[in-house]
Amino acid sequence: MAVQEPIQNGAQPARAAKLPTTSPSPPPAYLDTAANNNDNDNDQTAESSKKDSGISSPADSDQNSSSSLAKQLESRLRNIPDDLVLRDEYYQGAYLRSNKGLLSGSDTPTSGVSTLVESRLLSPSPTIAPLASTISAIATASISNGKNDAPVNVEAQVRARIPFPEGEFNLYLYKNDQDTKEHLALVFGNRITSKSLERPRKGESEMDRKIRGAKPRSSNNSENQETTTTNVDHNVGYNDTNTKTGTLVRIHSECFTGETVSSVRCDCGYQLAEAMRLIRKEGHGVIVYLRQEGRNIGLLEKLKAYNVQDMGHNTVEANLLLNHPADGRTYGAARAILEDLGVTEIRLLTNNPDKIKQIKGDASSPSDGDYLDIKEHVPMVPKWWGSSKETPSPEIEGEEVEDGIKSHLPFHRQLNPQKSVMTEADRYLITKLTQMGHMLEPPTHSSSILS
Ligand SMILES: Nc1nc2c(ncn2[C@@H]2O[C@H](COP(=O)(O)OP(=O)(O)OP(=O)(O)O)[C@@H](O)[C@H]2O)c(=O)[nH]1
């Protein structure tokens, strides 16, 4: 999937022969907003404001908000095609019956837990309650439909060392031919390198190459020659003796709130730090960091969704009520980046079944390009949920220190497993479990979270 020619200033590069050019087909009407989701956050502003002008403001009373949202939902239901069939086996229990917008069957993947959780937590007020099951079934449909995952060509523009107290990652910045976003890859261990970064550019000097983090042209002939500071392996001594098949990979989506300002509304900051910790511990691996803020609705829309959540809805419902898909992310760029890095067999750090399916691609589909072989799915258990059989250690802070990368986790200190009230991060996780089919187990050690 990597490009044959450099991508310059938005010009379309020549595509690799095995990846024919295909125009993305338009998304269905009920996902029309999602069609704009590949643009920058800024690009979304004007369009989104227009689209959402009818949405009740957070300042409205709950009652008014609920009935107004209910009306909008009803009208959207009418636009959903007849007999929409879900493609994902995780959501087999849920399907939409007809253009009357009636729902039949809404079993969620973990029905025991979800019934409990849905009734107690996800239906916060009697006014909103009747909407909850309807919305959740639409959510399961929207998660897996309307994806526009045309083949993506990528080219690494630059590589730079990012030191941490206990080791160094190399950060690669990519351009691609599908959106204007700067997708990234954080690579640990010098055995993983980018083909497109090393490819000579027309007219560039050795200094140009050095500045963009490529090896000197002369060293390209002898693979292992390490003649510059850029190429010194700063991570020598790390446990690189892993014999498992497949590179440890995390495909992570941008979350300004969770990662940059350590919000506890979600677990994104924790997951990024945990992925870095696990990869560093293993000795080599990749975090592909996709600029798909807010499950690709952009920060502006995510913040509006927060306000809708504050009216009593969960993350999935809030997206749908704002006329966005529950999850509008695509993973073509991630597949292309991994291929550029020479990583074709992976052990994927995730709990998200839809992500696994999309990353893997469809071997028979030309638009999916090369088949990415997921050797193993490695769960990312939130540390404060822990194993349901274990009693959690109250000394979470101690665990962070043990593995080095601790500065990312200030919020962790607020997530005390012994707490008696459920945090917003717990609610976020429970929504992922019950509404999006994530492979998570709620902590039975802390009954307070679910009661
Ligand atoms: N729309 C929306 N997006 C959110 C919200 N909270 C976090 N996100 C985004 O969700 C994305 C992360 O997705 P998650 O569902 O947490 O995790 P995942 O990557 O699908 O699954 P894992 O691989 O198991 O971590 C990031 O892009 C966040 O910005 C929210 O309330 N609303």
mmCIF file of C-alpha atoms and ligand atoms in Angstrom, residues 250-257 265-268 271 292-297 302 305-306 309 315 319 326-327 329 331 349-352 355 380 428 432 436 438, ligand 1:
data_model
loop_
_atom_site.group_PDB
_atom_site.id
_atom_site.type_symbol
_atom_site.label_atom_id
_atom_site.label_comp_id
_atom_site.label_asym_id
_atom_site.label_seq_id
_atom_site.Cartn_x
_atom_site.Cartn_y
_atom_site.Cartn_z
ATOM 1 C CA ARG A 250 -1.687 -0.547 18.955
ATOM 2 C CA ILE A 251 -3.881 1.383 16.550
ATOM 3 C CA HIS A 252 -4.951 4.384 18.540
ATOM 4 C CA SER A 253 -7.327 7.222 17.711
ATOM 5 C CA GLU A 254 -6.686 10.795 18.753
ATOM 6 C CA CYS A 255 -8.298 12.054 21.942
ATOM 7 C CA PHE A 256 -7.213 15.560 22.924
ATOM 8 C CA THR A 257 -9.255 15.514 26.099
ATOM 9 C CA ARG A 265 -14.404 11.072 30.876
ATOM 10 C CA CYS A 266 -12.715 8.295 28.913
ATOM 11 C CA ASP A 267 -9.814 5.840 29.167
ATOM 12 C CA CYS A 268 -7.904 7.068 26.087
ATOM 13 C CA GLN A 271 -4.678 3.259 26.862
ATOM 14 C CA GLN A 292 -9.582 10.504 14.174
ATOM 15 C CA GLU A 293 -10.548 12.682 17.110
ATOM 16 C CA GLY A 294 -13.833 11.748 18.737
ATOM 17 C CA ARG A 295 -14.225 8.500 16.785
ATOM 18 C CA ASN A 296 -13.753 10.699 13.748
ATOM 19 C CA ILE A 297 -16.410 13.297 14.409
ATOM 20 C CA LYS A 302 -17.168 15.529 20.429
ATOM 21 C CA ALA A 305 -21.581 15.204 22.333
ATOM 22 C CA TYR A 306 -20.256 15.728 25.851
ATOM 23 C CA GLN A 309 -24.083 13.169 27.452
ATOM 24 C CA THR A 315 -21.401 8.237 24.246
ATOM 25 C CA ASN A 319 -23.228 10.674 18.639
ATOM 26 C CA ALA A 326 -21.668 5.790 16.693
ATOM 27 C CA ASP A 327 -18.172 5.188 15.372
ATOM 28 C CA ARG A 329 -13.492 5.678 12.105
ATOM 29 C CA TYR A 331 -8.440 2.075 9.324
ATOM 30 C CA LEU A 349 -3.703 -4.345 21.420
ATOM 31 C CA THR A 350 -7.442 -3.703 21.550
ATOM 32 C CA ASN A 351 -10.769 -4.722 23.021
ATOM 33 C CA ASN A 352 -12.737 -3.529 20.022
ATOM 34 C CA LYS A 355 -11.510 -2.511 14.916
ATOM 35 C CA MET A 380 -6.198 -3.848 27.112
ATOM 36 C CA TYR A 428 -17.532 5.241 29.327
ATOM 37 C CA LYS A 432 -18.144 0.340 25.198
ATOM 38 C CA MET A 436 -20.268 -1.400 21.130
ATOM 39 C CA HIS A 438 -16.006 -4.335 23.311
HETATM 40 N N1 LIG B 1 -17.670 10.819 19.873
HETATM 41 C C1 LIG B 1 -17.024 10.590 21.005
HETATM 42 N N2 LIG B 1 -15.769 10.129 20.941
HETATM 43 C C2 LIG B 1 -15.124 9.889 22.083
HETATM 44 C C3 LIG B 1 -15.699 10.118 23.338
HETATM 45 N N3 LIG B 1 -14.789 9.794 24.279
HETATM 46 C C4 LIG B 1 -13.680 9.390 23.632
HETATM 47 N N4 LIG B 1 -13.878 9.441 22.294
HETATM 48 C C5 LIG B 1 -12.987 9.074 21.204
HETATM 49 O O1 LIG B 1 -12.952 7.678 21.116
HETATM 50 C C6 LIG B 1 -11.751 7.290 20.455
HETATM 51 C C7 LIG B 1 -11.185 6.074 21.189
HETATM 52 O O2 LIG B 1 -12.087 5.046 21.005
HETATM 53 P P1 LIG B 1 -12.489 3.993 22.085
HETATM 54 O O3 LIG B 1 -13.850 3.496 21.750
HETATM 55 O O4 LIG B 1 -12.262 4.558 23.473
HETATM 56 O O5 LIG B 1 -11.461 2.847 21.983
HETATM 57 P P2 LIG B 1 -11.138 1.962 20.726
HETATM 58 O O6 LIG B 1 -9.907 2.529 20.124
HETATM 59 O O7 LIG B 1 -12.309 1.829 19.823
HETATM 60 O O8 LIG B 1 -10.975 0.530 21.321
HETATM 61 P P3 LIG B 1 -9.701 -0.091 21.996
HETATM 62 O O9 LIG B 1 -8.777 -0.471 20.879
HETATM 63 O O10 LIG B 1 -10.170 -1.265 22.752
HETATM 64 O O11 LIG B 1 -9.129 0.983 22.856
HETATM 65 C C8 LIG B 1 -10.866 8.524 20.428
HETATM 66 O O12 LIG B 1 -10.887 9.053 19.116
HETATM 67 C C9 LIG B 1 -11.566 9.494 21.380
HETATM 68 O O13 LIG B 1 -11.389 10.851 21.008
HETATM 69 C C10 LIG B 1 -17.024 10.606 23.377
HETATM 70 O O14 LIG B 1 -17.614 10.806 24.428
HETATM 71 N N5 LIG B 1 -17.637 10.825 22.184
#
